[in-house]
Amino acid sequence: MEVVQVLHMNGGVGETSYANNSFVQQKVITMTKPITEDAITKLYCSTYPEEIAIADLGCSSGPNTFFVVSELIKVVDSARRKISQKSPEYQVFLNDLPGNDFNTIFRSLSIFQYKLREQLGPGIGPCFFTGVPGSFYGRLFRKNSLHFVHSSYSLQWLSQVPQGLESNKGNIYMASTSPPNVLKAYYEQFQQDFSLFLNCRSEELVDGGRMVLTFLGRRTDDPSSKECCYIWELLAMALNDMVLEGVIEEEKLNSFNIPQYTPSPAEVKYEVEKEGSFSIDQLEVTEVNWNAYQNETDLSDAFKDGGYNVAKCMRAVAEPLLFSHFGEAIIDEVFRRYREIVADRMSKEKTEFVNVIVSLKKA
């Protein structure tokens, strides 16, 4: 599987699109707001730059793309008004892999800019937007050209499926039944990728530049724990059932592995310190329910079904990977079964995603 070519969220604005099924991610961004606001305020108030270059890495498409950017600009605008400073100009870079639905982003850009000017008034400086297709596991920008980097729920994705996973039979990710060499291969791929990411960003950020990175992660030291792998184990159950029924070839399932690693805070800290370009300002862990609509009011009947919500959220994320490996014919059936399995488990267990958030300053 060529990850750069096939990894992207479901595009468009339809029923199975990421734009309409990314409420979990929006909740996580909202939960991370205090850390993000603190970092951008410290950045701005240290030098009061006349222009600020912001990069959102793994921006995807849909409302979350502009939600992050608008929050950052509002914080800077509030800080500059307090000291009667002229507004800086903003250069915003929106990055994701080439398969991302950039068209949907830019079709809604003029509406976003109009709303932002309406909210912040005539004193707001110009905001320039650029789409940057490419992998963040490599250089994307000129040296010393960025002030602030944001990334949420993107860095758990690896640059490639780790090598040597042939023994991970019946699984599509790390699981309790995965041999030790599989866990080691995943961890080493994460180390290689995250170290490269940090090195590239250290070249691109100005001195004193800052990053806030949010990973889908885990608290425990065990990389195969239910805390981080259960959501994929349940999808593997649906696929294995289809193998038993002859709908999917066993060999096809055994050659499919998710290119993801959900790190612990200790692993993130270790890589940052080992690479050496950044100091850690904050490192925190939070949780969000699998069903982001839990505790929400005024929901339609469909959204009161937790299994339905989680299956749609996961489909928006995983469908392109499954489609490229298994083909289109099985997709609806896989997620119908997955919805039933997830709903059953959610009725019996506490199910949460763990988020690892790190705020960094270029040393």
XYZ file of C-alpha atoms in Angstrom:
363
model
C 0.000 0.000 0.000
C 1.420 3.380 -1.046
C 0.215 5.429 1.924
C 0.851 8.828 0.320
C -1.483 7.912 -2.542
C -4.348 6.248 -0.656
C -4.438 7.880 2.793
C -7.043 10.630 2.908
C -10.352 11.240 4.606
C -13.580 10.781 2.622
C -14.020 13.921 0.525
C -17.047 15.987 -0.449
C -19.966 16.892 1.797
C -22.083 13.727 1.473
C -23.421 11.349 4.119
C -20.145 9.406 4.505
C -17.842 12.423 4.066
C -15.272 13.440 6.661
C -16.761 16.951 6.586
C -19.999 15.559 8.032
C -18.448 12.921 10.313
C -15.625 14.658 12.167
C -17.343 15.766 15.370
C -14.910 13.721 17.499
C -12.013 15.614 15.949
C -13.783 18.943 16.522
C -14.317 18.082 20.176
C -10.626 17.247 20.553
C -9.609 20.561 18.935
C -11.944 22.381 21.348
C -10.498 20.502 24.332
C -6.995 21.473 23.219
C -7.896 25.163 22.830
C -6.348 26.383 26.126
C -2.968 24.902 25.150
C -3.166 26.250 21.591
C -4.225 29.710 22.778
C -1.407 29.822 25.320
C 1.177 28.888 22.667
C 0.041 31.401 20.001
C -0.250 34.165 22.638
C 3.295 33.533 23.873
C 4.536 33.515 20.283
C 2.843 36.813 19.389
C 3.638 38.646 22.615
C 7.335 37.738 22.485
C 8.089 39.777 19.330
C 4.809 41.305 18.040
C 5.599 40.292 14.445
C 4.078 42.279 11.576
C 3.231 39.047 9.807
C 2.453 35.568 11.117
C 2.819 32.395 9.053
C 0.670 29.539 10.352
C 0.692 25.968 9.017
C -2.058 23.445 9.743
C -0.588 20.033 8.936
C -3.065 17.283 8.121
C -5.812 19.871 7.669
C -8.247 17.474 5.919
C -11.450 19.174 4.702
C -14.690 20.379 6.232
C -15.502 22.738 9.108
C -12.550 21.727 11.310
C -10.057 23.108 8.782
C -11.203 26.691 9.256
C -12.213 26.222 12.894
C -8.548 25.882 13.929
C -7.364 28.820 11.827
C -10.137 31.163 12.983
C -9.415 30.405 16.659
C -5.712 31.176 16.222
C -6.385 34.454 14.410
C -8.974 35.513 17.025
C -6.491 34.950 19.857
C -3.799 37.042 18.147
C -6.328 39.767 17.322
C -7.483 39.925 20.938
C -3.877 40.188 22.179
C -2.959 42.978 19.772
C -6.104 45.009 20.610
C -5.206 44.996 24.311
C -2.011 46.904 23.535
C -3.442 48.910 20.600
C -1.081 47.199 18.168
C -1.748 47.191 14.419
C -2.971 43.803 13.190
C -0.337 41.554 11.616
C -0.857 40.069 8.183
C -1.619 36.333 8.214
C -0.256 33.710 5.854
C -2.060 30.403 6.380
C -0.757 27.172 4.860
C -3.197 24.250 4.701
C -1.336 20.984 4.244
C -2.455 17.428 3.647
C -1.617 14.518 1.374
C -2.388 14.943 -2.362
C -5.583 12.848 -2.163
C -7.156 15.334 0.265
C -10.280 17.177 -0.892
C -8.699 20.622 -1.256
C -11.508 21.655 -3.628
C -14.095 21.579 -0.840
C -11.785 23.719 1.334
C -11.271 26.423 -1.246
C -14.900 26.487 -2.349
C -15.810 27.601 1.169
C -12.847 29.958 1.671
C -14.588 33.184 0.622
C -17.462 32.518 3.063
C -14.973 31.887 5.869
C -13.038 35.095 5.125
C -16.252 37.125 5.025
C -17.396 35.723 8.404
C -13.975 36.345 9.954
C -13.948 39.996 8.845
C -17.508 40.365 10.130
C -16.550 38.955 13.548
C -13.272 40.844 13.999
C -14.112 44.101 12.274
C -12.210 46.319 9.833
C -8.968 46.352 11.840
C -8.086 42.737 10.991
C -5.057 42.370 8.741
C -5.181 40.542 5.388
C -5.325 36.732 5.518
C -3.680 34.822 2.662
C -4.375 31.112 2.191
C -2.270 28.535 0.365
C -2.892 24.817 -0.122
C 0.229 22.683 0.308
C -0.219 19.082 -0.886
C 2.494 16.700 0.313
C 3.696 14.540 3.180
C 4.765 16.286 6.384
C 7.401 13.553 6.733
C 9.580 15.737 4.540
C 10.264 19.439 3.958
C 7.212 21.468 2.896
C 8.281 25.090 3.439
C 11.267 27.409 3.097
C 13.793 27.691 5.922
C 12.739 29.957 8.795
C 9.420 30.787 7.115
C 6.861 29.602 9.710
C 5.899 31.033 13.094
C 3.328 28.497 14.241
C 2.524 24.880 13.352
C -0.667 23.106 14.357
C -1.534 19.458 13.799
C -4.440 17.522 15.285
C -5.179 13.804 14.859
C -2.700 13.473 11.994
C 0.685 12.488 13.404
C -0.503 9.058 14.518
C -0.595 8.200 10.791
C 2.687 6.701 9.631
C 4.505 7.400 6.372
C 4.156 3.747 5.436
C 2.952 0.386 6.695
C 5.893 -0.988 8.727
C 7.956 -3.763 7.167
C 7.825 -7.333 8.499
C 4.171 -7.679 9.509
C 3.627 -11.047 7.800
C 3.107 -12.758 11.181
C 0.248 -10.405 12.147
C -2.345 -12.785 10.710
C -6.024 -12.104 11.374
C -5.222 -8.604 12.645
C -5.277 -5.297 10.765
C -3.314 -3.356 13.396
C -1.455 -4.055 16.624
C -3.595 -6.300 18.814
C -3.351 -8.455 21.925
C -2.552 -11.423 19.643
C 0.169 -9.622 17.666
C 3.681 -11.106 18.012
C 6.355 -8.896 19.682
C 8.149 -8.287 16.369
C 4.980 -6.605 15.010
C 4.810 -4.186 17.956
C 8.519 -3.451 17.523
C 8.110 -2.772 13.786
C 5.285 -0.299 14.433
C 7.207 1.517 17.170
C 10.380 1.805 15.098
C 8.399 3.236 12.180
C 6.864 5.823 14.510
C 10.294 6.758 15.872
C 11.697 7.199 12.390
C 8.724 9.234 11.168
C 8.298 11.529 14.168
C 12.019 12.260 14.375
C 11.999 13.218 10.689
C 8.909 15.386 11.242
C 10.607 17.279 14.086
C 13.789 17.756 12.080
C 11.919 19.159 9.071
C 9.830 21.538 11.165
C 12.921 22.804 13.017
C 14.300 23.901 9.634
C 11.067 25.643 8.655
C 10.177 27.422 11.914
C 11.758 30.721 12.935
C 13.734 30.816 16.192
C 11.208 30.788 19.023
C 8.551 29.367 16.685
C 5.976 27.094 18.254
C 4.030 23.926 17.548
C 0.975 22.331 19.144
C 0.578 18.689 18.143
C -2.303 16.400 19.130
C -1.942 12.653 18.627
C -4.492 9.916 18.950
C -2.524 8.108 21.634
C -2.609 6.087 24.844
C -1.772 6.399 28.544
C -0.433 2.887 29.039
C 3.042 1.628 28.129
C 1.506 -1.294 26.219
C 1.118 -0.387 22.512
C -1.290 -3.290 21.944
C -3.668 -2.372 24.795
C -7.411 -2.043 24.238
C -7.024 1.632 25.121
C -5.608 2.372 21.680
C -6.201 -0.717 19.514
C -9.751 -1.804 20.351
C -11.427 0.354 17.703
C -9.392 -1.430 14.993
C -9.795 -4.883 16.608
C -13.564 -4.543 16.238
C -13.173 -3.674 12.551
C -10.911 -6.734 12.188
C -13.716 -8.824 13.717
C -16.112 -7.692 10.981
C -13.545 -8.470 8.285
C -12.719 -11.897 9.792
C -16.410 -12.801 9.815
C -16.522 -12.009 6.098
C -13.468 -14.206 5.533
C -15.224 -17.128 7.264
C -18.221 -16.603 4.972
C -16.009 -16.527 1.879
C -16.799 -12.898 1.044
C -13.156 -11.823 1.547
C -10.075 -13.911 0.797
C -8.047 -14.773 3.898
C -4.810 -13.863 2.118
C -6.268 -10.430 1.324
C -7.064 -9.813 4.988
C -3.656 -11.031 6.196
C -1.874 -8.576 3.883
C -3.833 -5.549 5.156
C -2.426 -3.452 8.018
C -3.340 0.048 9.205
C -0.412 2.546 8.922
C -0.887 4.112 12.337
C 0.860 4.284 15.718
C -0.776 5.727 18.839
C 2.080 6.887 21.088
C 2.207 7.324 24.848
C 3.246 10.690 26.390
C 6.570 9.099 27.385
C 7.275 8.057 23.779
C 6.471 11.539 22.459
C 8.687 13.138 25.134
C 11.541 10.735 24.407
C 11.549 11.493 20.660
C 11.374 15.263 21.196
C 14.300 15.183 23.621
C 16.307 12.808 21.445
C 15.876 14.941 18.296
C 16.865 18.044 20.289
C 15.434 20.932 18.243
C 12.502 21.718 20.550
C 11.781 22.259 24.225
C 8.517 20.963 25.707
C 6.274 23.689 27.109
C 3.291 21.452 27.925
C 2.526 17.730 27.627
C -0.994 16.583 28.504
C -3.356 13.640 28.083
C -7.133 13.850 27.662
C -9.965 11.493 26.717
C -13.003 11.792 24.472
C -15.834 9.277 24.153
C -15.920 7.191 20.977
C -19.411 8.556 20.466
C -18.803 12.292 20.312
C -22.556 12.937 20.408
C -22.906 11.452 23.874
C -24.294 14.079 26.257
C -25.340 16.276 23.306
C -28.967 17.463 23.353
C -31.520 17.972 20.552
C -30.235 15.054 18.466
C -32.191 13.360 15.702
C -32.977 9.675 16.319
C -30.126 8.552 14.024
C -27.516 10.404 16.086
C -28.781 8.819 19.312
C -27.392 5.501 18.005
C -23.809 5.351 19.319
C -22.801 2.470 17.056
C -24.096 4.390 14.043
C -22.101 7.504 14.997
C -18.826 5.670 15.613
C -19.130 3.534 12.472
C -19.748 6.645 10.346
C -16.817 8.461 11.945
C -14.510 5.499 11.320
C -15.813 5.018 7.785
C -14.955 8.635 6.944
C -11.382 7.897 8.072
C -10.796 4.288 6.983
C -12.882 3.821 3.837
C -10.190 5.000 1.362
C -7.687 2.501 2.853
C -10.186 -0.378 2.741
C -11.383 0.595 -0.740
C -7.848 0.579 -2.170
C -7.096 -2.891 -0.738
C -10.395 -4.803 -0.837
C -12.351 -2.913 -3.503
C -15.670 -1.091 -3.367
C -18.031 -4.098 -3.223
C -17.486 -4.944 0.475
C -17.529 -1.432 1.965
C -21.207 -1.038 2.885
C -21.377 -4.552 4.342
C -18.177 -4.157 6.387
C -19.459 -1.009 8.059
C -22.957 -2.452 8.603
C -21.369 -5.301 10.587
C -18.928 -2.950 12.284
C -21.784 -0.743 13.465
C -23.462 -3.730 15.154
C -20.239 -4.904 16.823
C -19.385 -1.405 18.072
C -22.897 -0.786 19.398
C -22.769 -4.070 21.321
C -19.382 -3.281 22.914
C -20.303 0.319 23.728
C -23.370 -0.891 25.643
C -21.135 -3.016 27.878
C -17.856 -1.099 28.194
C -16.403 2.367 28.628
C -15.026 3.338 25.223
C -12.764 6.369 24.858
C -10.097 7.744 22.582
C -6.965 8.975 24.374
C -5.340 12.195 23.160
C -1.698 13.149 23.712
C -1.099 16.887 23.305
C 2.356 18.464 23.239
C 3.212 22.160 22.992
C 6.736 22.795 21.707
C 9.043 25.772 21.262
C 11.963 25.791 18.849
C 15.020 25.768 21.050
